[in-house]
Coordinates of C-alpha atoms and ligand atoms in Angstrom, one line a residue:
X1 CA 8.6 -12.8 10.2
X2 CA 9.5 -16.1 9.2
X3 CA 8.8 -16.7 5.5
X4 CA 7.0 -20.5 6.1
X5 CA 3.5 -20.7 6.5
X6 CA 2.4 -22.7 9.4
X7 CA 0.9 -26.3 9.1
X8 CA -0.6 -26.0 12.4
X9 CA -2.5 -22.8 14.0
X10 CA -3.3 -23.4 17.6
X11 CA -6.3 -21.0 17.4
X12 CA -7.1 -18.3 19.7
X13 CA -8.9 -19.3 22.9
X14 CA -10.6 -16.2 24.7
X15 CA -10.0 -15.2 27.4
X16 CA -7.2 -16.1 28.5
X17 CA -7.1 -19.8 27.7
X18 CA -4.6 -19.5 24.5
X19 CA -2.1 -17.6 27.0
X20 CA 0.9 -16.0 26.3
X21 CA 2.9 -19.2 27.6
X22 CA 0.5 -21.8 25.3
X23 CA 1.1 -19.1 22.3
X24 CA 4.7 -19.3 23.2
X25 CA 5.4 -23.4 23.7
X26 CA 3.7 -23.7 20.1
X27 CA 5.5 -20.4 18.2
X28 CA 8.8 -22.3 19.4
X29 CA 7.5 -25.3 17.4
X30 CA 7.9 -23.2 14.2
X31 CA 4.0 -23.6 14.0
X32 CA 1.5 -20.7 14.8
X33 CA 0.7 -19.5 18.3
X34 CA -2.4 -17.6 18.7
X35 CA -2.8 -15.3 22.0
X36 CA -6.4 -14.6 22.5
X37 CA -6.7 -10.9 22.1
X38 CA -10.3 -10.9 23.7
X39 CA -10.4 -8.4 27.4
X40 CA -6.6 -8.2 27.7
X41 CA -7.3 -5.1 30.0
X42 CA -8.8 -6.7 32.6
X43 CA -6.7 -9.5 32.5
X44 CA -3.6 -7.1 32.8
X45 CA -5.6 -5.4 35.8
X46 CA -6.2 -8.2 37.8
X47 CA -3.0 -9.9 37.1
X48 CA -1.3 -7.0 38.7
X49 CA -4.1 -6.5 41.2
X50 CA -3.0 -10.3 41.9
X51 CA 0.5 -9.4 42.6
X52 CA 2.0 -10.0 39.0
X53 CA 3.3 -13.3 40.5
X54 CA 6.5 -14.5 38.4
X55 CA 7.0 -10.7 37.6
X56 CA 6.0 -11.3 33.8
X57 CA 3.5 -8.3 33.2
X58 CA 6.1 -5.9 34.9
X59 CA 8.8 -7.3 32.3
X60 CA 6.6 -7.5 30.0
X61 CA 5.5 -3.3 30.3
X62 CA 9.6 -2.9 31.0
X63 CA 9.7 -2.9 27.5
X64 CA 6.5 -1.0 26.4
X65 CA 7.7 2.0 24.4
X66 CA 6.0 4.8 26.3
X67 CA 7.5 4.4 29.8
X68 CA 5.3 7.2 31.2
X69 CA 1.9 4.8 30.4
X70 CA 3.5 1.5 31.4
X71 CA 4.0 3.5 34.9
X72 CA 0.3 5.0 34.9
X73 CA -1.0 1.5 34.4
X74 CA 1.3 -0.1 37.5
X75 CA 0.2 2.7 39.3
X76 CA -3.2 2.4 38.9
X77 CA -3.2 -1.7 39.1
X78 CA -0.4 -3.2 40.8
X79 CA -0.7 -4.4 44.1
X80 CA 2.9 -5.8 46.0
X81 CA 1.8 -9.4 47.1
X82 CA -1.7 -9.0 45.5
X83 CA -5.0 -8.1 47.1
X84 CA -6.0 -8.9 50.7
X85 CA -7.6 -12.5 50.9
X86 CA -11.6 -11.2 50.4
X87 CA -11.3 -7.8 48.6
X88 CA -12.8 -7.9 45.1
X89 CA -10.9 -6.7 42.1
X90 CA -11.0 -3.3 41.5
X91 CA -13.1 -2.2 38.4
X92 CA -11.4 -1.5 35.3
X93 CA -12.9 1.1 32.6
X94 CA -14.9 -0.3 29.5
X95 CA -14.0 0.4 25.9
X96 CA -17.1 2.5 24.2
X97 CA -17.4 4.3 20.8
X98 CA -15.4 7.1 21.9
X99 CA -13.4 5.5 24.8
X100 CA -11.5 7.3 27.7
X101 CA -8.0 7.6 27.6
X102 CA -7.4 5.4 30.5
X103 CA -9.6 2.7 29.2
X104 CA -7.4 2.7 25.6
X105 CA -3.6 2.8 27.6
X106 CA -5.0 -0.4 29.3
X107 CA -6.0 -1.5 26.0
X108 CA -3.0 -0.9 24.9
X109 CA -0.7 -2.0 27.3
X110 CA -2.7 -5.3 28.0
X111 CA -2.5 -6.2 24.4
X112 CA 1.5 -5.5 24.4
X113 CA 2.2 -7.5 27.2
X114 CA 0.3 -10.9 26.0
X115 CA 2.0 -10.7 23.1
X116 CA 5.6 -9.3 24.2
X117 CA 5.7 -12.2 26.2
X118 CA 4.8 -14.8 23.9
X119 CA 7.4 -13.4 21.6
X120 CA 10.1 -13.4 23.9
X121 CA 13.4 -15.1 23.7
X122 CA 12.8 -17.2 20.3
X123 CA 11.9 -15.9 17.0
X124 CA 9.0 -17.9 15.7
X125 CA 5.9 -16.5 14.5
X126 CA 2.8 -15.0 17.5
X127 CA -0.3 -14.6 15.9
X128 CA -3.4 -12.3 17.8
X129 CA -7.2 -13.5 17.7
X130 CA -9.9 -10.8 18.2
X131 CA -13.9 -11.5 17.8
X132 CA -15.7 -8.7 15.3
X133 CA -18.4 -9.3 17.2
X134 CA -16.3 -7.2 19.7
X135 CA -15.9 -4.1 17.7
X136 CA -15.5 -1.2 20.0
X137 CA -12.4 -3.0 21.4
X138 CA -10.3 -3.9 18.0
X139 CA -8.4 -0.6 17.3
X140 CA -6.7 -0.4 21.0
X141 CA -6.2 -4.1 21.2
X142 CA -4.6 -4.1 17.3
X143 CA -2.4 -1.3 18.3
X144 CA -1.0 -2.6 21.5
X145 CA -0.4 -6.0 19.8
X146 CA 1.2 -4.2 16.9
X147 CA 3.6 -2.4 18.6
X148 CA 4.8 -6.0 20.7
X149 CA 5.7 -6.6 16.9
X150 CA 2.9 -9.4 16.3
X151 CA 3.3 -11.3 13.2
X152 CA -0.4 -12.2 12.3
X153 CA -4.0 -11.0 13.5
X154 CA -6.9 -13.6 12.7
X155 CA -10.5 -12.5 13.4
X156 CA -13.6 -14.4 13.1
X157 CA -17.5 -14.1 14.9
X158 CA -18.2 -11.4 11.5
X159 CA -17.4 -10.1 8.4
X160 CA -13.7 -8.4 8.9
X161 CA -13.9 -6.3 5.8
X162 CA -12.3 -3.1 7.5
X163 CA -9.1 -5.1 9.1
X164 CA -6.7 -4.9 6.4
X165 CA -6.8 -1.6 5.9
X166 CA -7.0 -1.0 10.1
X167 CA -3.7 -2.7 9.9
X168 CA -2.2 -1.0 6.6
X169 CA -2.8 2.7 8.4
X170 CA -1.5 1.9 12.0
X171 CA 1.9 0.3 10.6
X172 CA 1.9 3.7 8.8
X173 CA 2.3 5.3 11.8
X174 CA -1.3 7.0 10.9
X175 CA -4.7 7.2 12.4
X176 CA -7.4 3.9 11.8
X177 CA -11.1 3.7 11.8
X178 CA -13.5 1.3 12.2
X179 CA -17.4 1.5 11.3
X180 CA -19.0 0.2 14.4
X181 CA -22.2 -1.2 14.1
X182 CA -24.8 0.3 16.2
X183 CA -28.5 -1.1 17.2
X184 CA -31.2 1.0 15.9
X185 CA -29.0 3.5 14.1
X186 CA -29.9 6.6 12.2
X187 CA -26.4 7.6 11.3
X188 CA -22.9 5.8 10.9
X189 CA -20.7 5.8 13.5
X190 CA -17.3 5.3 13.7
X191 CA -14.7 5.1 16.1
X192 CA -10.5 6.1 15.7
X193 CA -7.7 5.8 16.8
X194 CA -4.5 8.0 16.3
X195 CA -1.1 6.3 17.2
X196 CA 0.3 9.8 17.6
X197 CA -2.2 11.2 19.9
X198 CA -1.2 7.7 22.8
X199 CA 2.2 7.1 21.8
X200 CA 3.5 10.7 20.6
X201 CA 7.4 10.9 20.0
X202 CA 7.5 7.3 21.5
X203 CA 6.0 5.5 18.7
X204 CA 8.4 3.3 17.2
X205 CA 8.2 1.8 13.5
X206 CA 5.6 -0.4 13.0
X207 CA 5.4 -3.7 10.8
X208 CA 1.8 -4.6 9.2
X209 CA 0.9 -8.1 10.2
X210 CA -0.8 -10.7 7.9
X211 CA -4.5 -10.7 8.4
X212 CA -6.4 -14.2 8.4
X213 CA -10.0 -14.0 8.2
X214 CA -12.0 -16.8 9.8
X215 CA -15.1 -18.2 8.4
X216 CA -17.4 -20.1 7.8
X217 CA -18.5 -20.8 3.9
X218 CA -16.8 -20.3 1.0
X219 CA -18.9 -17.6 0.1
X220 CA -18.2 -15.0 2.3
X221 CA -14.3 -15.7 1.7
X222 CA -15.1 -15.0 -2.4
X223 CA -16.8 -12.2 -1.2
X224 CA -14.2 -10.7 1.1
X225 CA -11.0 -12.1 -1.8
X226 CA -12.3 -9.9 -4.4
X227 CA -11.6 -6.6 -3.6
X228 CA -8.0 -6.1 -2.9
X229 CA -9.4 -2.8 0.0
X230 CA -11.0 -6.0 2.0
X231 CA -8.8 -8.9 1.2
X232 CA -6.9 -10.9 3.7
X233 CA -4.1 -12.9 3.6
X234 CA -5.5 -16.2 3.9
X235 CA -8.5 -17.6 6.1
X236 CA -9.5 -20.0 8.4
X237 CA -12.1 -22.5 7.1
X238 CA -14.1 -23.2 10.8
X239 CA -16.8 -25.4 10.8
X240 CA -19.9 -25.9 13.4
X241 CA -18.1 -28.3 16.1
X242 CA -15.3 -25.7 16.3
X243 CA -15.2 -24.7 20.4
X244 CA -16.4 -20.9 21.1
X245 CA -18.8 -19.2 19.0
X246 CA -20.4 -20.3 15.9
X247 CA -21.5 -18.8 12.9
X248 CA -25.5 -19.6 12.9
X249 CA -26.8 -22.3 10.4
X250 CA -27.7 -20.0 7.1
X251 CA -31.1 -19.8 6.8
X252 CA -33.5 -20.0 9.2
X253 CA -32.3 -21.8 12.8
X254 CA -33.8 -24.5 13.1
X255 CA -33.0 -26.7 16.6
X256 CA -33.6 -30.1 17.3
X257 CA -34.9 -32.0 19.9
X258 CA -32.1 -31.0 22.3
X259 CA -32.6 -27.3 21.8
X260 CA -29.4 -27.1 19.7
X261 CA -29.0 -25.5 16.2
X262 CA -29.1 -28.1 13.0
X263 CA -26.6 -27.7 10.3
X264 CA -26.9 -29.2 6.8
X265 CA -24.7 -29.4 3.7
X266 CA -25.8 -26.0 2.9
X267 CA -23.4 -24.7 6.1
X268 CA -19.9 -26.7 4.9
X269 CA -18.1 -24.8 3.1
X270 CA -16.8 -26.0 -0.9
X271 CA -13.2 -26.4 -0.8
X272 CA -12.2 -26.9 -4.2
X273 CA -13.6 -23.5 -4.4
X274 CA -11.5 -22.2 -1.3
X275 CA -8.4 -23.5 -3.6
X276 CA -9.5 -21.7 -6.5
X277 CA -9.4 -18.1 -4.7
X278 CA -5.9 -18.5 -4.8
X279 CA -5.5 -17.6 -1.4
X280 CA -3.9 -20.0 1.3
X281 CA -6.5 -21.3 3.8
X282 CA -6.4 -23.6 6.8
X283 CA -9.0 -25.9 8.1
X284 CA -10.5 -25.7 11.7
X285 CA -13.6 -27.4 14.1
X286 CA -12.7 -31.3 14.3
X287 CA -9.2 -31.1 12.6
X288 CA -7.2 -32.4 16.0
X289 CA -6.1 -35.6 14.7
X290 CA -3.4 -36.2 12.4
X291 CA -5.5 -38.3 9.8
X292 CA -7.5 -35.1 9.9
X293 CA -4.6 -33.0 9.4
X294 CA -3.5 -35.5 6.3
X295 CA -6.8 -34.5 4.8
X296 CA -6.5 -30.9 5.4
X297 CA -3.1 -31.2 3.1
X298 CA -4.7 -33.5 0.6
X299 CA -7.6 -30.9 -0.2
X300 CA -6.1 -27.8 -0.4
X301 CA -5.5 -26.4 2.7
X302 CA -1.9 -24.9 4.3
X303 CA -3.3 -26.9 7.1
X304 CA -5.5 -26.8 10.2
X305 CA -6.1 -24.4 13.4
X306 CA -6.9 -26.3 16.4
X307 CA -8.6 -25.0 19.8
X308 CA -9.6 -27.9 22.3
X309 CA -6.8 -30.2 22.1
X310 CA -4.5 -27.2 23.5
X311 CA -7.0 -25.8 25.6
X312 CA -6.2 -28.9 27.3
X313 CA -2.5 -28.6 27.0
X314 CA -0.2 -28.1 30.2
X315 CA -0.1 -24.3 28.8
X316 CA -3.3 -23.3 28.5
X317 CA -4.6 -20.7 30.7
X318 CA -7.4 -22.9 32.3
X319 CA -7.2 -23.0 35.5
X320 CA -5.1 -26.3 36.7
X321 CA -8.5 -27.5 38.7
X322 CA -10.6 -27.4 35.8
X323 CA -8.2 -28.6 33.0
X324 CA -8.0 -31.7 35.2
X325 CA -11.5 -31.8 35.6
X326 CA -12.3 -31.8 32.1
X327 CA -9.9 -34.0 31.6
X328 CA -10.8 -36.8 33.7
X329 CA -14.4 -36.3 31.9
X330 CA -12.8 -36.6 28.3
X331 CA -10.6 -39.7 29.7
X332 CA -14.1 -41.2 31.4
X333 CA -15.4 -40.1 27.7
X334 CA -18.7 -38.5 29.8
X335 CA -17.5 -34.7 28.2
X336 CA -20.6 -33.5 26.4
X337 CA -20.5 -30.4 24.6
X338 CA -23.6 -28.9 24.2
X339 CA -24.3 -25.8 21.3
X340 CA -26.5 -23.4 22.6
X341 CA -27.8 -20.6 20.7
X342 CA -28.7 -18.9 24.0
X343 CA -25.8 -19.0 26.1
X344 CA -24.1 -16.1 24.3
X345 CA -25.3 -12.5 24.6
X346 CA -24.0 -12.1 21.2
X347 CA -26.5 -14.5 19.5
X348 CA -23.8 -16.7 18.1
X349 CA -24.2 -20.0 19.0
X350 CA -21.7 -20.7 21.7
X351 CA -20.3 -24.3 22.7
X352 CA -20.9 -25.0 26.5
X353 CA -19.2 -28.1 28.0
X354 CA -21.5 -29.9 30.8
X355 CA -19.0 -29.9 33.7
X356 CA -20.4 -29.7 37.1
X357 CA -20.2 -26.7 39.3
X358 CA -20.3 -24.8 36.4
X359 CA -23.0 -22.3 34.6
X360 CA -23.9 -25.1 32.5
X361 CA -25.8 -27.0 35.6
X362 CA -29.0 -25.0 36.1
X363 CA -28.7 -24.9 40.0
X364 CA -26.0 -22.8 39.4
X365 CA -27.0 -20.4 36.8
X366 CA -30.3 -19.9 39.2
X367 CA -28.4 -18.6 42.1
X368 CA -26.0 -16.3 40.2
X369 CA -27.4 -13.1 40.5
X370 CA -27.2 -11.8 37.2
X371 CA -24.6 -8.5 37.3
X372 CA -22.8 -6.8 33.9
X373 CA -19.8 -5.0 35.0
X374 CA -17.4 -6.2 32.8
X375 CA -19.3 -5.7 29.5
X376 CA -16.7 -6.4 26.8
X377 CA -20.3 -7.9 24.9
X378 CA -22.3 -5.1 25.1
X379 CA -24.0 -3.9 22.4
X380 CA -24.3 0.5 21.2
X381 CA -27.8 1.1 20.4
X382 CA -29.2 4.8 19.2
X383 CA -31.7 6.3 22.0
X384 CA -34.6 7.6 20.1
X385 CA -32.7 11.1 21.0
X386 CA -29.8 10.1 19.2
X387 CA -27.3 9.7 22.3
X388 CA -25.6 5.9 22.5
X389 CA -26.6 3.7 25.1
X390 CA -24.5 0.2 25.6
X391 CA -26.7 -2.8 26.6
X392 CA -25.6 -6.6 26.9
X393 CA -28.5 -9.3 27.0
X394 CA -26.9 -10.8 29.7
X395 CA -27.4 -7.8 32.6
X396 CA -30.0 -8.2 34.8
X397 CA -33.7 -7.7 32.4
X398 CA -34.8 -4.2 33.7
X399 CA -32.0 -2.7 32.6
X400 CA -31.6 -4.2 29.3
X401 CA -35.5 -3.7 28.6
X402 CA -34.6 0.2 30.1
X403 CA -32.1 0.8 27.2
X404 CA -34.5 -0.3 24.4
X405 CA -33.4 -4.1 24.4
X406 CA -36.5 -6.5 24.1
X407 CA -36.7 -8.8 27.0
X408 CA -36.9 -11.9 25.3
X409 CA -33.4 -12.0 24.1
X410 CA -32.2 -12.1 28.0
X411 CA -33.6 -15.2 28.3
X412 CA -31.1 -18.5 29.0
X413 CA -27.7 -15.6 28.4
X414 CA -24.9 -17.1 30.1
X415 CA -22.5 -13.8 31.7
X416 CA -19.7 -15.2 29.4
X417 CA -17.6 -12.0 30.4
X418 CA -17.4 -12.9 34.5
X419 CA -17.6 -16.9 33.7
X420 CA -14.6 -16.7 31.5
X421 CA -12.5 -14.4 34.0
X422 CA -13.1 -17.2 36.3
X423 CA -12.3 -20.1 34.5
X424 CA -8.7 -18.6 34.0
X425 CA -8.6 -17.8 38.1
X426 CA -9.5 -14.1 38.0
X427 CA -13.5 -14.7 39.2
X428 CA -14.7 -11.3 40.9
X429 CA -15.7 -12.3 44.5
X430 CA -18.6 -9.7 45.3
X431 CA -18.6 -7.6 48.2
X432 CA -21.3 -10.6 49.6
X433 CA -18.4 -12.9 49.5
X434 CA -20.3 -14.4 46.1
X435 CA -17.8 -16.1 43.7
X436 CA -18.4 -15.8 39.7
X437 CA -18.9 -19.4 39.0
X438 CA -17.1 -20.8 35.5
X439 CA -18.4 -21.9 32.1
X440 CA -16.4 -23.7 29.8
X441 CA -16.5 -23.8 26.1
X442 CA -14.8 -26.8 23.9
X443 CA -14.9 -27.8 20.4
X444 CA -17.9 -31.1 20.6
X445 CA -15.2 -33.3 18.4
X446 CA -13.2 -34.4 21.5
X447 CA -11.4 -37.1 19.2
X448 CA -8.1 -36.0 19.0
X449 CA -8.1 -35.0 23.1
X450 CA -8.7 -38.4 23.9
X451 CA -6.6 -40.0 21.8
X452 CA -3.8 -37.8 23.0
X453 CA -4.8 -38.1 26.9
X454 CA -5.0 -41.8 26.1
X455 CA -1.4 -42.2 24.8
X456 CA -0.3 -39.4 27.7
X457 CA -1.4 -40.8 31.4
X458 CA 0.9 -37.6 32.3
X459 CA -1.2 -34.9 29.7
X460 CA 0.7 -32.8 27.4
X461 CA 2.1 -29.8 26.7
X462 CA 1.3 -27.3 23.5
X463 CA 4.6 -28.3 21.8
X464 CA 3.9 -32.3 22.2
X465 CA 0.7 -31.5 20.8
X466 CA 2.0 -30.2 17.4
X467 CA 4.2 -32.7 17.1
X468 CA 1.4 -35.4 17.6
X469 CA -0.7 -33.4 14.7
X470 CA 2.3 -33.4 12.4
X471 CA 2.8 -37.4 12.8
X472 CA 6.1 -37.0 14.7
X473 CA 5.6 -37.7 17.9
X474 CA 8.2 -40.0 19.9
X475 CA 6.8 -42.8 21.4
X476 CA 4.9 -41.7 25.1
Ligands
FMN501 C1 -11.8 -22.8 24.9 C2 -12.0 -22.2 23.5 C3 -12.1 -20.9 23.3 C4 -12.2 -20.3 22.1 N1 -12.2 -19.0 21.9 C5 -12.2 -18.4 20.6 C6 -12.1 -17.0 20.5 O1 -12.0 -16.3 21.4 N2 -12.0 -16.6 19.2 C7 -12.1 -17.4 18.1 O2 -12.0 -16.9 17.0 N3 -12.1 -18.7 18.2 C8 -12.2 -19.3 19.5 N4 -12.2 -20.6 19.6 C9 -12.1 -21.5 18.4 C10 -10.7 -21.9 18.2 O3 -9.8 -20.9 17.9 C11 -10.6 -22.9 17.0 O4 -10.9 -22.4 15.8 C12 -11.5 -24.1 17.3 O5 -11.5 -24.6 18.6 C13 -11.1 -25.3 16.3 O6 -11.9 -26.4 16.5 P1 -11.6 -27.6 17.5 O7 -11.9 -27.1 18.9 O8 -12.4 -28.7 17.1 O9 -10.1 -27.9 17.4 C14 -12.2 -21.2 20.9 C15 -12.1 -22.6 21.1 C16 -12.0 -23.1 22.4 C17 -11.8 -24.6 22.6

């Protein structure tokens, strides 16, 4: 790994929208590229259900160390030329507590391939992003991206106290656990996963990644610095505007007039007191101008990790269509990102951009007919025999209300599993001929987007980007 810390982290963008190419155009910068680590299985699926077009997920698993499950997964997955115009995607199996083998090898493999790829040919630094909030899917996703050799893993959406030592035990070549939590639990529960048991006489030597923890207040990073068993390497300061999820306003939520969450003083986080934990820490939500990136420097910070100034980069993994359509918004200046503390079924206030023919308009969330078959948010909750059932507040209400969920939190849930296959060009068309509609999420400080769109009537790419942040830019 290269011994420089980065100035600039372009932050991971699930799903799909900090790619393998966007991680790649900014690793080659010498900054940080983030892949998003976020349902790298199905993305691997339908990419080869697509045809693998470019051949890059068949080089990709070329090189994944157990031949054998690299050739189980194109078998089960690739289609020559893609699928017949009309036939849905095939479903792919969900991670659970105790997952089945073929749902962990395309864990595994999915994970590899994102970040083999952004790796490849150069040797700057590829950093990982995964959501907390997503347990049951870490250990699989970690492993694959460890053994593509991934220099950094940064998580956020929780409290990652059990990373470091996830990462310390799988670059020992030994089994890692994770406590997941579980909705009306009686008893712990836990989930592993031995390296030995997928990869047998095929795993190689593994290297332990640096592990940045993203949050929100300086409190939870002195809580998580103290203990050396839970301490990261460093963490990523992300405030409220920041594109994705949000950490809730502490305290009670209180929305305003618009329905959206208020934050106060109370939710920013004290940086001298970030610098006086000793640990290096970088600066994200509204840092995408270089004035902003000065400041980052002069209080403390290594620097900044920005999301929707390269989710609008030539790289990103939006589809072309709706990249330029949000760019022509941000250009008009009519963008309005909107934080809603429904739209997620994970209860983290999520940032929705209002973009028509998208779920944000309600005409179009009405006439989705609400369908969970992707569930990478579903939560385990305890029956009151003790057996797991997984439920995700965005599935149709009978069925939540079935498994013990209460129906009041399916209310206003945006499906941010199909919406986000979609916005990448992987939307399920339903045997009714039914298209998963997008929804888009951006950071609501489009600042430094404009200002870059303004100065590039051609757009940009992830590496002119960086340079723009670091002051040197040549002239447009
Ligand atoms: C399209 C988009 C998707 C995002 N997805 C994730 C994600 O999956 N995980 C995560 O930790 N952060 C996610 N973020 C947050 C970014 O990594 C980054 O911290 C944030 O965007 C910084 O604020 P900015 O948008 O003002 O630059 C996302 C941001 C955007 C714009």
């Amino acid at each position: 790994m290269a011994g420089q810390r980065p100035t600039i982290i372009q932050g991971g963008m699930g799903v799909g929208v900090s790619s393998w190419r966007l991680a790649k155009s900014v690793s080659q910068t010498g900054q940080l590229g983030v892949v998003s680590g976020t349902a790298l299985d199905g993305i691997l699926a339908r990419r080869l259900q697509d045809g693998d077009p470019g051949g890059h997920a068949r080089r990709a698993l070329a090189h994944f160390p157990s031949p054998a499950m690299a050739q189980r997964i194109l078998d089960a997955y690739f289609l020559e030329g893609g699928r017949p115009p009309g036939k849905p995607y095939r479903p792919h199996p969900t991670l659970t507590i105790t997952p089945s083998r073929p749902a962990v090898e395309l864990a595994l493999t999915g994970n590899f391939v994102e970040v083999w790829l952004a790796k490849e040919g150069h040797d700057g630094v590829v950093g990982i992003n995964f959501l907390e909030k997503i347990q049951i899917a870490t250990l699989s996703a970690a492993l694959g991206a460890m053994l593509a050799g991934v220099d950094y893993v940064l998580m956020g959406a929780g409290i990652p106290k059990e990373i470091p030592r996830m990462l310390t035990d799988f670059a020992a070549g030994a089994p890692a656990h994770l406590t997941i939590d579980v909705a009306d639990q009686t008893r712990t529960h836990t989930a592993v996963l031995d390296p030995v048991e997928y990869l047998g006489a095929d795993l190689p030597a593994l290297r332990r990644p640096s592990f940045l923890a993203i949050i929100s207040v300086h409190v939870l990073a002195g809580y998580l610095a103290r203990d050396p068993e839970i301490r990261p390497d460093g963490f990523v300061v992300e405030g409220p505007v920041a594109g994705g999820h949000s950490a809730p306003p502490r305290g009670k939520m209180v929305l305003d007039e618009t329905g959206q969450p208020v934050y106060s003083a109370k939710d920013e986080a004290d940086l001298a007191k970030m610098v006086a934990l000793g640990l290096p820490f970088w600066l994200a939500g509204g840092y995408g101008t270089p004035e902003r990136v000065a400041e980052a420097l002069a209080a403390g910070a290594e620097g900044v990790q920005c999301g929707t100034i390269f989710a609008l980069a030539s790289e990103s993994g939006l589809t072309a269509d709706l990249r330029q359509h949000i760019i022509d918004d941000v250009r008009a200046g009519t963008l309005h990102v909107r934080n809603d503390p429904l739209a997620s079924p994970t209860g983290f206030p999520f940032k929705v951009a209002e973009l028509d023919d998208t779920l944000s308009e309600p005409a179009v969330y009405a006439a989705r007919p609400r369908i969970c078959d992707l569930g990478y948010l579903r939560e385990p909750a305890e029956r009151p025999d003790g057996s797991l059932v997984y439920r995700c507040a965005s599935e149709p209400e009978h069925m939540y209300v079935k498994k013990g969920g209460d129906a009041a939190a399916t209310a206003g849930r945006v499906c941010l599993c199909n919406s986000l296959f979609a916005n990448i060009g992987f939307p399920q068309r339903r045997s009714s001929g039914f298209v998963e509609p997008a929804a888009v999420t951006l950071g609501q400080d489009l600042v430094g987007a404009a200002r870059l769109l303004a100065e590039r009537p051609d757009g940009f790419g992830g590496a002119e980007a960086v340079a723009w942040l670091l002051g040197n830019a040549p002239a447009a």
